[in-house]
Amino acid sequence: MTYPVAEIFTSINGESIRAGEPAVFVRFKGCNLNCSYCDTQWANTPDCEYEELSLEEILKRIKDTGITNVTLTGGEPLLQKSINSLTDSLILAGHRVEIETNGSIPIKDLALRDRRPFFTLDYKLPSSGMEKYMLTDNYQYLKEGDAVKFVSGSVHDLTKAKEIIETFALTSKCKVYISPVFGDIDPKDIVDFMIKNKLNDVRLQLQLHKYIWDPRMRGV
């Protein structure tokens, strides 16, 4: 059993519940979506360089960092058939495991496991071009430690985010974040929208790593 790993690196969490905390990132090759603003498109191409790593090899690399937080990302980590074996092993080893998923793949099996990872689900808004693939059935399996993230590039996107947040009562289930498509919308416009529409318990979140390092830099 091996996993197609595009990179493993240590940085800070740039977003979601543990934003600002050190974390080890395991980025898998390949995604089932193709968002217009994707900032890791290189990991989704057929010619992406990657390593086929065993479960044991991944565990060792993570252990050697001495970091507790582990973020499984991509690409799309839920495309990995043995992802449950990896999350189980990491949790047993004492890690806090977060899965960043694009919101189009069922989380039920992992969400109902005794050793349950945390989830950060995207809802792909209209400007992504991928909204039709969103699987809102996932929301029934969310818990307080999970999050739904709306990456917004326009007021139209923000209006749809508000609709989804309210329709599924997301703020009563988990944390909810709105982030800007970097360079497409001024964060101040998001703040104005949130205040005008009384989006209580919704948080604006900027991708910290894009402000600390060059937005195009990999491995951060």
Coordinates of C-alpha atoms in Angstrom, one line a residue, residues 5-87:
V5 CA 2.8 12.2 -2.3
A6 CA 3.7 15.4 -4.1
E7 CA 5.4 16.9 -1.1
I8 CA 5.7 16.8 2.7
F9 CA 6.7 20.0 4.4
T10 CA 6.5 21.7 7.8
S11 CA 5.1 25.2 8.0
I12 CA 2.3 27.0 9.8
N13 CA -1.4 26.3 9.2
G14 CA -2.4 29.2 6.9
E15 CA -6.1 28.8 7.5
S16 CA -8.9 27.1 9.3
I17 CA -9.2 26.3 13.0
R18 CA -5.5 25.9 13.8
A19 CA -4.4 28.9 11.7
G20 CA -1.0 30.1 12.9
E21 CA 0.0 26.9 14.5
P22 CA 2.9 24.7 13.3
A23 CA 1.8 21.8 11.2
V24 CA 3.2 19.0 8.9
F25 CA 1.5 19.0 5.5
V26 CA 1.2 15.9 3.4
R27 CA 0.1 16.9 -0.1
F28 CA -1.2 14.2 -2.4
K29 CA -1.1 14.2 -6.1
G30 CA -4.3 14.6 -8.1
C31 CA -7.7 16.1 -7.8
N32 CA -11.2 15.5 -9.2
L33 CA -12.0 19.2 -9.6
N34 CA -10.4 22.0 -11.6
C35 CA -11.1 25.3 -9.8
S36 CA -10.5 28.5 -11.7
Y37 CA -8.4 30.0 -8.8
C38 CA -6.6 26.8 -7.8
D39 CA -3.2 27.7 -6.2
T40 CA -1.9 24.1 -6.3
Q41 CA -2.7 23.3 -9.9
W42 CA 0.8 21.9 -10.3
A43 CA -0.1 19.0 -8.0
N44 CA -3.1 18.0 -10.1
T45 CA -1.3 17.7 -13.5
P46 CA -0.5 14.2 -14.9
D47 CA 3.2 15.1 -15.1
C48 CA 3.4 16.3 -11.5
E49 CA 6.5 14.9 -9.8
Y50 CA 5.6 12.7 -6.8
E51 CA 6.8 9.9 -4.6
E52 CA 5.0 6.6 -4.0
L53 CA 5.4 6.4 -0.2
S54 CA 4.4 3.6 2.1
L55 CA 2.3 4.3 5.2
E56 CA 5.4 3.6 7.3
E57 CA 7.5 6.1 5.3
I58 CA 5.0 8.8 5.7
L59 CA 4.7 8.2 9.5
K60 CA 8.4 8.3 9.9
R61 CA 8.8 11.6 8.0
I62 CA 6.1 13.1 10.1
K63 CA 7.5 11.7 13.4
D64 CA 10.9 13.1 12.6
T65 CA 9.5 16.7 12.6
G66 CA 8.4 16.5 16.2
I67 CA 5.2 18.4 15.1
T68 CA 1.8 17.4 16.5
N69 CA -0.6 18.9 13.9
V70 CA -0.8 17.1 10.6
T71 CA -2.8 18.4 7.6
L72 CA -3.6 16.1 4.7
T73 CA -4.2 18.1 1.6
G74 CA -3.9 18.0 -2.1
G75 CA -4.9 17.7 -4.7
E76 CA -7.7 15.9 -3.0
P77 CA -6.7 13.6 -0.1
L78 CA -10.1 11.7 0.0
L79 CA -9.2 10.2 -3.4
Q80 CA -6.7 8.0 -1.6
K81 CA -8.3 4.6 -1.1
S82 CA -6.4 3.8 2.1
I83 CA -6.7 7.3 3.7
N84 CA -8.4 5.7 6.7
S85 CA -5.4 3.6 7.4
L86 CA -3.2 6.7 7.4
T87 CA -5.5 8.7 9.6

